[in-house]
Amino acid sequence: MDFFDKLLPYLLSGISVGGQYALIAVGYTMVYGILRLINFAHGDVFMVAGLMMVYAVTWMPLWLAVPFVIVMTVVLGFVIERVAYKPLRSAPRMSVMISAIGVSYLLQNLALYVTGGLNKNYPTIPWISDTVSVFGATTKMVTLATPVLTLVLVVLLVLLINHTKIGMAMRAVAKDFETS
């Protein structure tokens, strides 16, 4: 029983964090695989989305905050693409990489300015913060939900890429950028 009491929570927590890293890695892989661009700001966009969620759940209900933050993150992505990457489409690759590093620094410093350099914790979210028992070990519901959500999102992405016109266009660009 020692394993279940002491080590299982760490195992579940590691799988949960691994799911988050997997989603970030899928994003990096898609950007590099399609555009051949190392997007240094990718992790920073993830950070900004987290900070937006911290602030959004303080003034709106969770069921409204989640789609709001998703939409705002997509808008942020479009703004970054239009301002930092699109003007450099015909420029040398190094220019685009420097722009990506600049966007990364900008997002980091904006977050530093907004937070004052202090840690921000998520407010308690009703059912996701609840403690559950798994084989006698206690863990939070979010630890169990994250890997499941990761799998669902990856399966949806695979279906999107393999069975839609958008996915076919993405595969075409990845295969031959100039022709597509």
CSV table of N, CA and C in Angstrom, one decimal:
chain,number,residue,atom,x,y,z
A,1,MET,N,0.8,-1.2,0.0
A,1,MET,CA,0.0,0.0,0.0
A,1,MET,C,0.8,1.3,0.0
A,2,ASP,N,2.1,1.2,0.3
A,2,ASP,CA,3.0,2.3,0.3
A,2,ASP,C,3.0,3.0,-1.1
A,3,PHE,N,3.1,2.2,-2.1
A,3,PHE,CA,3.1,2.8,-3.5
A,3,PHE,C,1.9,3.7,-3.7
A,4,PHE,N,0.7,3.2,-3.4
A,4,PHE,CA,-0.5,3.9,-3.7
A,4,PHE,C,-0.6,5.2,-2.9
A,5,ASP,N,-0.2,5.1,-1.6
A,5,ASP,CA,-0.3,6.2,-0.7
A,5,ASP,C,0.7,7.3,-1.0
A,6,LYS,N,1.9,7.0,-1.3
A,6,LYS,CA,3.0,7.9,-1.4
A,6,LYS,C,3.4,8.3,-2.8
A,7,LEU,N,3.5,7.3,-3.7
A,7,LEU,CA,4.1,7.6,-5.0
A,7,LEU,C,3.1,7.9,-6.1
A,8,LEU,N,1.9,7.3,-6.0
A,8,LEU,CA,0.9,7.5,-7.0
A,8,LEU,C,0.5,9.0,-7.2
A,9,PRO,N,0.3,9.8,-6.2
A,9,PRO,CA,0.0,11.2,-6.5
A,9,PRO,C,1.1,11.9,-7.3
A,10,TYR,N,2.4,11.5,-7.1
A,10,TYR,CA,3.5,12.1,-7.9
A,10,TYR,C,3.4,11.6,-9.3
A,11,LEU,N,3.1,10.3,-9.5
A,11,LEU,CA,3.0,9.8,-10.8
A,11,LEU,C,1.9,10.4,-11.6
A,12,LEU,N,0.7,10.6,-11.0
A,12,LEU,CA,-0.4,11.3,-11.6
A,12,LEU,C,-0.1,12.7,-11.9
A,13,SER,N,0.6,13.4,-11.0
A,13,SER,CA,0.9,14.8,-11.2
A,13,SER,C,1.9,14.9,-12.4
A,14,GLY,N,2.8,14.0,-12.5
A,14,GLY,CA,3.8,14.0,-13.6
A,14,GLY,C,3.1,13.7,-14.9
A,15,ILE,N,2.2,12.8,-15.0
A,15,ILE,CA,1.4,12.6,-16.2
A,15,ILE,C,0.6,13.8,-16.6
A,16,SER,N,0.0,14.5,-15.6
A,16,SER,CA,-0.7,15.7,-15.8
A,16,SER,C,0.1,16.8,-16.4
A,17,VAL,N,1.3,17.1,-15.8
A,17,VAL,CA,2.2,18.1,-16.4
A,17,VAL,C,2.7,17.7,-17.7
A,18,GLY,N,3.0,16.4,-17.9
A,18,GLY,CA,3.4,15.8,-19.2
A,18,GLY,C,2.4,16.1,-20.3
A,19,GLY,N,1.1,16.0,-19.9
A,19,GLY,CA,0.1,16.3,-20.9
A,19,GLY,C,0.1,17.8,-21.3
A,20,GLN,N,0.4,18.7,-20.4
A,20,GLN,CA,0.5,20.1,-20.8
A,20,GLN,C,1.7,20.3,-21.7
A,21,TYR,N,2.8,19.7,-21.4
A,21,TYR,CA,4.0,19.8,-22.2
A,21,TYR,C,3.7,19.2,-23.6
A,22,ALA,N,3.0,18.1,-23.6
A,22,ALA,CA,2.7,17.5,-24.9
A,22,ALA,C,1.9,18.4,-25.8
A,23,LEU,N,0.9,19.1,-25.2
A,23,LEU,CA,0.1,20.1,-26.0
A,23,LEU,C,1.0,21.2,-26.6
A,24,ILE,N,1.9,21.7,-25.7
A,24,ILE,CA,2.8,22.7,-26.2
A,24,ILE,C,3.7,22.2,-27.3
A,25,ALA,N,4.2,21.0,-27.1
A,25,ALA,CA,5.1,20.4,-28.1
A,25,ALA,C,4.4,20.1,-29.4
A,26,VAL,N,3.1,19.8,-29.4
A,26,VAL,CA,2.3,19.6,-30.6
A,26,VAL,C,2.2,20.9,-31.3
A,27,GLY,N,2.0,22.0,-30.6
A,27,GLY,CA,2.0,23.3,-31.2
A,27,GLY,C,3.3,23.7,-31.9
A,28,TYR,N,4.4,23.5,-31.2
A,28,TYR,CA,5.7,23.8,-31.7
A,28,TYR,C,6.0,22.9,-33.0
A,29,THR,N,5.6,21.7,-32.9
A,29,THR,CA,5.8,20.8,-34.0
A,29,THR,C,5.0,21.2,-35.3
A,30,MET,N,3.8,21.6,-35.0
A,30,MET,CA,2.9,22.0,-36.2
A,30,MET,C,3.5,23.3,-36.8
A,31,VAL,N,3.9,24.3,-36.0
A,31,VAL,CA,4.4,25.5,-36.6
A,31,VAL,C,5.7,25.2,-37.3
A,32,TYR,N,6.6,24.4,-36.7
A,32,TYR,CA,7.9,24.2,-37.4
A,32,TYR,C,7.6,23.3,-38.7
A,33,GLY,N,6.8,22.3,-38.5
A,33,GLY,CA,6.5,21.3,-39.6
A,33,GLY,C,5.9,22.0,-40.8
A,34,ILE,N,5.0,23.0,-40.6
A,34,ILE,CA,4.3,23.6,-41.7
A,34,ILE,C,5.1,24.8,-42.2
A,35,LEU,N,5.5,25.7,-41.3
A,35,LEU,CA,6.2,26.9,-41.8
A,35,LEU,C,7.7,26.9,-41.7
A,36,ARG,N,8.3,25.9,-41.1
A,36,ARG,CA,9.7,25.8,-40.9
A,36,ARG,C,10.2,27.0,-40.1
A,37,LEU,N,9.4,27.4,-39.1
A,37,LEU,CA,9.8,28.5,-38.3
A,37,LEU,C,9.8,28.1,-36.8
A,38,ILE,N,10.9,28.4,-36.2
A,38,ILE,CA,11.0,28.2,-34.8
A,38,ILE,C,10.4,29.4,-34.1
A,39,ASN,N,9.2,29.2,-33.5
A,39,ASN,CA,8.5,30.3,-32.9
A,39,ASN,C,8.9,30.4,-31.4
A,40,PHE,N,9.8,31.3,-31.2
A,40,PHE,CA,10.3,31.5,-29.8
A,40,PHE,C,9.2,32.0,-28.9
A,41,ALA,N,8.2,32.6,-29.4
A,41,ALA,CA,7.1,33.2,-28.6
A,41,ALA,C,6.0,32.2,-28.2
A,42,HIS,N,6.1,30.9,-28.7
A,42,HIS,CA,5.1,29.9,-28.5
A,42,HIS,C,4.8,29.7,-27.0
A,43,GLY,N,5.8,29.5,-26.2
A,43,GLY,CA,5.6,29.3,-24.8
A,43,GLY,C,5.1,30.5,-24.1
A,44,ASP,N,5.5,31.7,-24.6
A,44,ASP,CA,5.0,32.9,-24.0
A,44,ASP,C,3.5,33.2,-24.3
A,45,VAL,N,3.0,32.7,-25.4
A,45,VAL,CA,1.6,32.8,-25.7
A,45,VAL,C,0.9,31.9,-24.7
A,46,PHE,N,1.4,30.7,-24.4
A,46,PHE,CA,0.9,29.8,-23.4
A,46,PHE,C,0.8,30.5,-22.0
A,47,MET,N,1.9,31.2,-21.7
A,47,MET,CA,1.9,31.9,-20.4
A,47,MET,C,0.9,33.0,-20.4
A,48,VAL,N,0.7,33.8,-21.4
A,48,VAL,CA,-0.2,34.9,-21.5
A,48,VAL,C,-1.7,34.3,-21.4
A,49,ALA,N,-1.9,33.2,-22.0
A,49,ALA,CA,-3.2,32.5,-21.9
A,49,ALA,C,-3.5,32.2,-20.4
A,50,GLY,N,-2.5,31.6,-19.7
A,50,GLY,CA,-2.6,31.3,-18.3
A,50,GLY,C,-2.9,32.5,-17.5
A,51,LEU,N,-2.2,33.6,-17.7
A,51,LEU,CA,-2.4,34.8,-17.0
A,51,LEU,C,-3.8,35.4,-17.3
A,52,MET,N,-4.2,35.4,-18.5
A,52,MET,CA,-5.6,35.8,-18.8
A,52,MET,C,-6.6,35.0,-18.1
A,53,MET,N,-6.4,33.7,-17.9
A,53,MET,CA,-7.3,32.9,-17.2
A,53,MET,C,-7.4,33.3,-15.7
A,54,VAL,N,-6.2,33.5,-15.1
A,54,VAL,CA,-6.1,33.9,-13.7
A,54,VAL,C,-7.0,35.2,-13.5
A,55,TYR,N,-6.9,36.1,-14.4
A,55,TYR,CA,-7.6,37.4,-14.2
A,55,TYR,C,-9.1,37.2,-14.6
A,56,ALA,N,-9.4,36.4,-15.7
A,56,ALA,CA,-10.7,36.3,-16.2
A,56,ALA,C,-11.6,35.6,-15.1
A,57,VAL,N,-11.1,34.6,-14.4
A,57,VAL,CA,-12.0,33.9,-13.5
A,57,VAL,C,-12.3,34.7,-12.3
A,58,THR,N,-11.6,35.8,-12.1
A,58,THR,CA,-12.0,36.7,-10.9
A,58,THR,C,-13.2,37.6,-11.2
A,59,TRP,N,-13.5,37.8,-12.4
A,59,TRP,CA,-14.7,38.7,-12.7
A,59,TRP,C,-15.7,38.1,-13.6
A,60,MET,N,-15.6,36.8,-14.0
A,60,MET,CA,-16.6,36.1,-14.8
A,60,MET,C,-16.7,34.6,-14.4
A,61,PRO,N,-17.8,34.0,-14.6
A,61,PRO,CA,-17.9,32.6,-14.2
A,61,PRO,C,-17.0,31.7,-15.1
A,62,LEU,N,-16.6,30.6,-14.6
A,62,LEU,CA,-15.6,29.7,-15.3
A,62,LEU,C,-16.1,29.3,-16.7
A,63,TRP,N,-17.4,29.0,-16.8
A,63,TRP,CA,-18.0,28.5,-18.1
A,63,TRP,C,-17.9,29.6,-19.2
A,64,LEU,N,-17.8,30.8,-18.7
A,64,LEU,CA,-17.7,32.0,-19.7
A,64,LEU,C,-16.2,32.3,-19.8
A,65,ALA,N,-15.4,32.1,-18.8
A,65,ALA,CA,-14.0,32.5,-18.8
A,65,ALA,C,-13.2,31.6,-19.8
A,66,VAL,N,-13.5,30.3,-19.8
A,66,VAL,CA,-12.7,29.4,-20.7
A,66,VAL,C,-12.9,29.8,-22.2
A,67,PRO,N,-14.1,29.9,-22.7
A,67,PRO,CA,-14.2,30.3,-24.1
A,67,PRO,C,-13.6,31.7,-24.4
A,68,PHE,N,-13.8,32.6,-23.4
A,68,PHE,CA,-13.3,34.0,-23.5
A,68,PHE,C,-11.8,34.0,-23.7
A,69,VAL,N,-11.1,33.2,-22.8
A,69,VAL,CA,-9.6,33.1,-22.9
A,69,VAL,C,-9.2,32.5,-24.2
A,70,ILE,N,-9.9,31.4,-24.6
A,70,ILE,CA,-9.5,30.8,-25.9
A,70,ILE,C,-9.6,31.8,-27.0
A,71,VAL,N,-10.7,32.5,-27.1
A,71,VAL,CA,-10.9,33.5,-28.2
A,71,VAL,C,-9.8,34.6,-28.1
A,72,MET,N,-9.5,35.1,-26.9
A,72,MET,CA,-8.5,36.1,-26.7
A,72,MET,C,-7.1,35.6,-27.1
A,73,THR,N,-6.8,34.3,-26.8
A,73,THR,CA,-5.5,33.8,-27.2
A,73,THR,C,-5.4,33.6,-28.7
A,74,VAL,N,-6.5,33.2,-29.4
A,74,VAL,CA,-6.5,33.2,-30.8
A,74,VAL,C,-6.4,34.5,-31.4
A,75,VAL,N,-7.0,35.5,-30.9
A,75,VAL,CA,-6.9,36.9,-31.3
A,75,VAL,C,-5.4,37.4,-31.2
A,76,LEU,N,-4.8,37.0,-30.0
A,76,LEU,CA,-3.4,37.4,-29.8
A,76,LEU,C,-2.5,36.7,-30.9
A,77,GLY,N,-2.8,35.5,-31.2
A,77,GLY,CA,-2.0,34.8,-32.2
A,77,GLY,C,-2.2,35.5,-33.6
A,78,PHE,N,-3.4,35.9,-33.9
A,78,PHE,CA,-3.6,36.6,-35.2
A,78,PHE,C,-2.9,37.9,-35.2
A,79,VAL,N,-2.9,38.6,-34.1
A,79,VAL,CA,-2.2,39.9,-34.0
A,79,VAL,C,-0.7,39.7,-34.2
A,80,ILE,N,-0.2,38.7,-33.5
A,80,ILE,CA,1.3,38.5,-33.6
A,80,ILE,C,1.6,38.1,-35.0
A,81,GLU,N,0.8,37.3,-35.6
A,81,GLU,CA,1.1,36.9,-37.0
A,81,GLU,C,1.1,38.1,-38.0
A,82,ARG,N,0.1,38.9,-37.8
A,82,ARG,CA,-0.1,40.1,-38.7
A,82,ARG,C,1.0,41.2,-38.5
A,83,VAL,N,1.4,41.4,-37.2
A,83,VAL,CA,2.3,42.4,-36.9
A,83,VAL,C,3.7,42.0,-37.0
A,84,ALA,N,4.1,40.8,-36.6
A,84,ALA,CA,5.5,40.4,-36.5
A,84,ALA,C,5.9,39.4,-37.6
A,85,TYR,N,5.0,38.6,-38.1
A,85,TYR,CA,5.5,37.6,-39.1
A,85,TYR,C,5.1,37.9,-40.5
A,86,LYS,N,3.9,38.4,-40.8
A,86,LYS,CA,3.4,38.6,-42.1
A,86,LYS,C,4.3,39.6,-42.9
A,87,PRO,N,4.6,40.7,-42.3
A,87,PRO,CA,5.5,41.7,-43.0
A,87,PRO,C,6.8,41.1,-43.4
A,88,LEU,N,7.2,40.0,-42.8
A,88,LEU,CA,8.6,39.4,-43.1
A,88,LEU,C,8.5,38.2,-43.9
A,89,ARG,N,7.4,37.9,-44.6
A,89,ARG,CA,7.2,36.7,-45.3
A,89,ARG,C,8.3,36.5,-46.4
A,90,SER,N,8.7,37.6,-47.1
A,90,SER,CA,9.7,37.5,-48.1
A,90,SER,C,11.1,37.8,-47.6
A,91,ALA,N,11.2,38.1,-46.3
A,91,ALA,CA,12.5,38.4,-45.8
A,91,ALA,C,13.3,37.1,-45.5
A,92,PRO,N,14.6,37.3,-45.3
A,92,PRO,CA,15.4,36.1,-44.9
A,92,PRO,C,14.9,35.4,-43.6
A,93,ARG,N,15.1,34.1,-43.5
A,93,ARG,CA,14.6,33.4,-42.3
A,93,ARG,C,15.1,34.0,-41.0
A,94,MET,N,16.3,34.5,-41.0
A,94,MET,CA,16.9,35.0,-39.7
A,94,MET,C,16.1,36.2,-39.3
A,95,SER,N,15.5,37.0,-40.2
A,95,SER,CA,14.7,38.2,-39.8
A,95,SER,C,13.4,37.7,-39.0
A,96,VAL,N,12.8,36.6,-39.5
A,96,VAL,CA,11.6,36.1,-38.9
A,96,VAL,C,12.0,35.6,-37.5
A,97,MET,N,13.1,34.9,-37.4
A,97,MET,CA,13.5,34.4,-36.1
A,97,MET,C,13.8,35.5,-35.1
A,98,ILE,N,14.4,36.6,-35.5
A,98,ILE,CA,14.7,37.7,-34.7
A,98,ILE,C,13.3,38.4,-34.3
A,99,SER,N,12.4,38.4,-35.2
A,99,SER,CA,11.1,38.9,-34.8
A,99,SER,C,10.4,38.1,-33.8
A,100,ALA,N,10.5,36.7,-33.9
A,100,ALA,CA,9.9,35.8,-33.0
A,100,ALA,C,10.6,36.0,-31.6
A,101,ILE,N,11.9,36.2,-31.5
A,101,ILE,CA,12.5,36.5,-30.3
A,101,ILE,C,12.0,37.8,-29.7
A,102,GLY,N,11.8,38.8,-30.5
A,102,GLY,CA,11.3,40.1,-30.1
A,102,GLY,C,9.9,40.0,-29.5
A,103,VAL,N,9.0,39.2,-30.2
A,103,VAL,CA,7.7,39.0,-29.6
A,103,VAL,C,7.8,38.3,-28.3
A,104,SER,N,8.7,37.3,-28.2
A,104,SER,CA,8.8,36.6,-26.9
A,104,SER,C,9.2,37.6,-25.8
A,105,TYR,N,10.2,38.4,-26.0
A,105,TYR,CA,10.6,39.4,-25.0
A,105,TYR,C,9.5,40.4,-24.7
A,106,LEU,N,8.7,40.8,-25.7
A,106,LEU,CA,7.6,41.7,-25.5
A,106,LEU,C,6.6,41.1,-24.6
A,107,LEU,N,6.2,39.8,-24.9
A,107,LEU,CA,5.2,39.1,-24.0
A,107,LEU,C,5.7,38.9,-22.6
A,108,GLN,N,6.9,38.5,-22.5
A,108,GLN,CA,7.5,38.3,-21.1
A,108,GLN,C,7.5,39.6,-20.3
A,109,ASN,N,7.9,40.7,-21.0
A,109,ASN,CA,7.9,42.0,-20.2
A,109,ASN,C,6.5,42.6,-20.0
A,110,LEU,N,5.6,42.3,-20.9
A,110,LEU,CA,4.2,42.8,-20.6
A,110,LEU,C,3.7,42.0,-19.4
A,111,ALA,N,3.9,40.7,-19.3
A,111,ALA,CA,3.5,39.9,-18.2
A,111,ALA,C,4.2,40.4,-16.9
A,112,LEU,N,5.4,40.7,-17.0
A,112,LEU,CA,6.2,41.2,-15.8
A,112,LEU,C,5.6,42.6,-15.4
A,113,TYR,N,5.2,43.4,-16.3
A,113,TYR,CA,4.6,44.7,-16.0
A,113,TYR,C,3.2,44.5,-15.4
A,114,VAL,N,2.4,43.6,-15.9
A,114,VAL,CA,1.1,43.4,-15.4
A,114,VAL,C,1.1,42.8,-14.0
A,115,THR,N,1.9,41.8,-13.8
A,115,THR,CA,2.0,41.1,-12.5
A,115,THR,C,2.9,41.8,-11.5
A,116,GLY,N,3.7,42.7,-11.9
A,116,GLY,CA,4.6,43.3,-11.0
A,116,GLY,C,5.7,42.4,-10.6
A,117,GLY,N,5.9,41.3,-11.4
A,117,GLY,CA,6.9,40.3,-11.1
A,117,GLY,C,6.5,39.3,-10.0
A,118,LEU,N,5.3,39.4,-9.5
A,118,LEU,CA,4.8,38.5,-8.4
A,118,LEU,C,4.1,37.3,-9.0
A,119,ASN,N,4.2,36.2,-8.3
A,119,ASN,CA,3.5,35.0,-8.7
A,119,ASN,C,2.0,35.2,-8.6
A,120,LYS,N,1.3,34.6,-9.5
A,120,LYS,CA,-0.2,34.7,-9.5
A,120,LYS,C,-0.7,33.2,-9.5
A,121,ASN,N,-1.6,33.0,-8.5
A,121,ASN,CA,-2.2,31.7,-8.4
A,121,ASN,C,-3.6,31.7,-8.9
A,122,TYR,N,-4.0,30.6,-9.5
A,122,TYR,CA,-5.4,30.5,-10.0
A,122,TYR,C,-6.3,30.5,-8.8
A,123,PRO,N,-7.4,31.2,-8.9
A,123,PRO,CA,-8.4,31.1,-7.8
A,123,PRO,C,-9.0,29.7,-7.8
A,124,THR,N,-9.5,29.4,-6.7
A,124,THR,CA,-10.1,28.1,-6.5
A,124,THR,C,-11.3,27.9,-7.5
A,125,ILE,N,-11.2,26.9,-8.4
A,125,ILE,CA,-12.3,26.7,-9.3
A,125,ILE,C,-13.1,25.5,-8.8
A,126,PRO,N,-14.4,25.7,-8.6
A,126,PRO,CA,-15.2,24.7,-7.9
A,126,PRO,C,-14.9,23.2,-8.1
A,127,TRP,N,-15.3,22.6,-9.1
A,127,TRP,CA,-15.2,21.1,-9.2
A,127,TRP,C,-13.8,20.7,-9.6
A,128,ILE,N,-13.0,21.5,-10.3
A,128,ILE,CA,-11.7,21.1,-10.8
A,128,ILE,C,-10.7,21.1,-9.6
A,129,SER,N,-10.9,21.9,-8.6
A,129,SER,CA,-10.0,21.9,-7.4
A,129,SER,C,-10.4,20.9,-6.4
A,130,ASP,N,-11.5,20.2,-6.5
A,130,ASP,CA,-11.9,19.2,-5.5
A,130,ASP,C,-10.8,18.1,-5.4
A,131,THR,N,-10.7,17.5,-4.3
A,131,THR,CA,-9.8,16.4,-4.0
A,131,THR,C,-10.5,15.1,-4.2
A,132,VAL,N,-9.9,14.2,-4.9
A,132,VAL,CA,-10.5,12.9,-5.2
A,132,VAL,C,-9.5,11.8,-4.7
A,133,SER,N,-10.1,10.6,-4.4
A,133,SER,CA,-9.2,9.5,-4.0
A,133,SER,C,-9.1,8.5,-5.1
A,134,VAL,N,-7.9,8.1,-5.5
A,134,VAL,CA,-7.6,7.1,-6.5
A,134,VAL,C,-6.7,6.0,-5.9
A,135,PHE,N,-7.3,4.8,-5.7
A,135,PHE,CA,-6.6,3.7,-5.1
A,135,PHE,C,-6.0,4.1,-3.7
A,136,GLY,N,-6.8,4.9,-3.0
A,136,GLY,CA,-6.3,5.3,-1.7
A,136,GLY,C,-5.5,6.5,-1.6
A,137,ALA,N,-5.0,7.0,-2.7
A,137,ALA,CA,-4.2,8.2,-2.8
A,137,ALA,C,-5.0,9.4,-3.1
A,138,THR,N,-4.7,10.5,-2.6
A,138,THR,CA,-5.6,11.7,-2.8
A,138,THR,C,-4.8,12.6,-3.8
A,139,THR,N,-5.6,13.1,-4.7
A,139,THR,CA,-5.1,14.1,-5.7
A,139,THR,C,-6.2,15.0,-6.1
A,140,LYS,N,-5.9,16.0,-6.9
A,140,LYS,CA,-6.9,17.0,-7.3
A,140,LYS,C,-7.6,16.5,-8.6
A,141,MET,N,-8.8,16.9,-8.8
A,141,MET,CA,-9.5,16.5,-10.1
A,141,MET,C,-8.8,17.0,-11.3
A,142,VAL,N,-8.2,18.2,-11.2
A,142,VAL,CA,-7.4,18.7,-12.4
A,142,VAL,C,-6.3,17.8,-12.8
A,143,THR,N,-5.7,17.1,-11.9
A,143,THR,CA,-4.6,16.1,-12.2
A,143,THR,C,-5.1,15.0,-13.0
A,144,LEU,N,-6.4,14.6,-12.8
A,144,LEU,CA,-7.0,13.5,-13.6
A,144,LEU,C,-7.6,14.0,-14.9
A,145,ALA,N,-8.1,15.2,-14.9
A,145,ALA,CA,-8.7,15.8,-16.1
A,145,ALA,C,-7.8,16.2,-17.2
A,146,THR,N,-6.6,16.6,-16.8
A,146,THR,CA,-5.6,17.2,-17.8
A,146,THR,C,-5.2,16.1,-18.8
A,147,PRO,N,-4.8,14.9,-18.4
A,147,PRO,CA,-4.4,13.9,-19.4
A,147,PRO,C,-5.5,13.5,-20.3
A,148,VAL,N,-6.7,13.4,-19.8
A,148,VAL,CA,-7.9,13.0,-20.6
A,148,VAL,C,-8.2,14.1,-21.6
A,149,LEU,N,-8.1,15.4,-21.2
A,149,LEU,CA,-8.3,16.5,-22.1
A,149,LEU,C,-7.2,16.6,-23.1
A,150,THR,N,-6.0,16.3,-22.7
A,150,THR,CA,-4.9,16.2,-23.7
A,150,THR,C,-5.2,15.2,-24.8
A,151,LEU,N,-5.6,14.0,-24.4
A,151,LEU,CA,-5.9,12.9,-25.4
A,151,LEU,C,-7.0,13.4,-26.3
A,152,VAL,N,-8.0,13.9,-25.7
A,152,VAL,CA,-9.2,14.4,-26.6
A,152,VAL,C,-8.7,15.4,-27.6
A,153,LEU,N,-8.0,16.4,-27.1
A,153,LEU,CA,-7.5,17.5,-28.0
A,153,LEU,C,-6.6,16.9,-29.1
A,154,VAL,N,-5.7,16.0,-28.8
A,154,VAL,CA,-4.8,15.4,-29.8
A,154,VAL,C,-5.6,14.6,-30.8
A,155,VAL,N,-6.6,13.8,-30.4
A,155,VAL,CA,-7.4,13.1,-31.3
A,155,VAL,C,-8.2,14.0,-32.2
A,156,LEU,N,-8.7,15.1,-31.6
A,156,LEU,CA,-9.5,16.1,-32.5
A,156,LEU,C,-8.5,16.7,-33.5
A,157,LEU,N,-7.3,17.0,-33.1
A,157,LEU,CA,-6.3,17.6,-34.0
A,157,LEU,C,-6.0,16.6,-35.1
A,158,VAL,N,-5.8,15.4,-34.8
A,158,VAL,CA,-5.5,14.4,-35.8
A,158,VAL,C,-6.7,14.3,-36.8
A,159,LEU,N,-7.9,14.3,-36.3
A,159,LEU,CA,-9.1,14.2,-37.2
A,159,LEU,C,-9.1,15.5,-38.0
A,160,LEU,N,-8.8,16.6,-37.5
A,160,LEU,CA,-8.8,17.9,-38.2
A,160,LEU,C,-7.8,17.8,-39.4
A,161,ILE,N,-6.6,17.3,-39.1
A,161,ILE,CA,-5.5,17.3,-40.1
A,161,ILE,C,-5.8,16.3,-41.1
A,162,ASN,N,-6.4,15.1,-40.8
A,162,ASN,CA,-6.5,14.0,-41.7
A,162,ASN,C,-7.9,14.0,-42.5
A,163,HIS,N,-8.9,14.7,-42.0
A,163,HIS,CA,-10.2,14.6,-42.6
A,163,HIS,C,-10.9,15.9,-42.9
A,164,THR,N,-10.2,17.0,-43.0
A,164,THR,CA,-10.9,18.3,-43.3
A,164,THR,C,-10.1,19.0,-44.4
A,165,LYS,N,-10.7,19.9,-45.1
A,165,LYS,CA,-10.0,20.7,-46.1
A,165,LYS,C,-8.9,21.6,-45.5
A,166,ILE,N,-9.2,22.1,-44.3
A,166,ILE,CA,-8.1,22.9,-43.6
A,166,ILE,C,-6.9,22.0,-43.4
A,167,GLY,N,-7.1,20.8,-42.9
A,167,GLY,CA,-6.1,19.8,-42.7
A,167,GLY,C,-5.3,19.5,-43.9
A,168,MET,N,-6.1,19.3,-45.0
A,168,MET,CA,-5.4,19.0,-46.3
A,168,MET,C,-4.5,20.2,-46.7
A,169,ALA,N,-5.0,21.4,-46.5
A,169,ALA,CA,-4.2,22.6,-46.9
A,169,ALA,C,-3.0,22.7,-46.0
A,170,MET,N,-3.1,22.3,-44.7
A,170,MET,CA,-1.9,22.3,-43.8
A,170,MET,C,-0.9,21.3,-44.3
A,171,ARG,N,-1.4,20.1,-44.7
A,171,ARG,CA,-0.4,19.1,-45.1
A,171,ARG,C,0.2,19.5,-46.4
A,172,ALA,N,-0.5,20.2,-47.3
A,172,ALA,CA,0.1,20.6,-48.6
A,172,ALA,C,1.1,21.7,-48.3
A,173,VAL,N,0.9,22.6,-47.4
A,173,VAL,CA,1.9,23.6,-47.1
A,173,VAL,C,3.1,23.0,-46.5
A,174,ALA,N,2.9,22.0,-45.6
A,174,ALA,CA,4.0,21.3,-45.0
A,174,ALA,C,4.9,20.5,-46.0
A,175,LYS,N,4.2,20.0,-47.0
A,175,LYS,CA,4.9,19.2,-48.0
A,175,LYS,C,5.7,20.0,-49.0
A,176,ASP,N,5.0,21.1,-49.5
A,176,ASP,CA,5.7,22.0,-50.5
A,176,ASP,C,5.1,23.4,-50.3
A,177,PHE,N,5.8,24.2,-49.6
A,177,PHE,CA,5.4,25.5,-49.2
A,177,PHE,C,5.2,26.4,-50.5
A,178,GLU,N,6.2,26.3,-51.4
A,178,GLU,CA,6.1,27.2,-52.6
A,178,GLU,C,5.0,26.9,-53.5
A,179,THR,N,4.7,25.6,-53.7
A,179,THR,CA,3.7,25.2,-54.7
A,179,THR,C,2.3,25.5,-54.1
A,180,SER,N,2.1,25.2,-52.8
A,180,SER,CA,0.8,25.4,-52.2
A,180,SER,C,0.5,26.9,-52.0
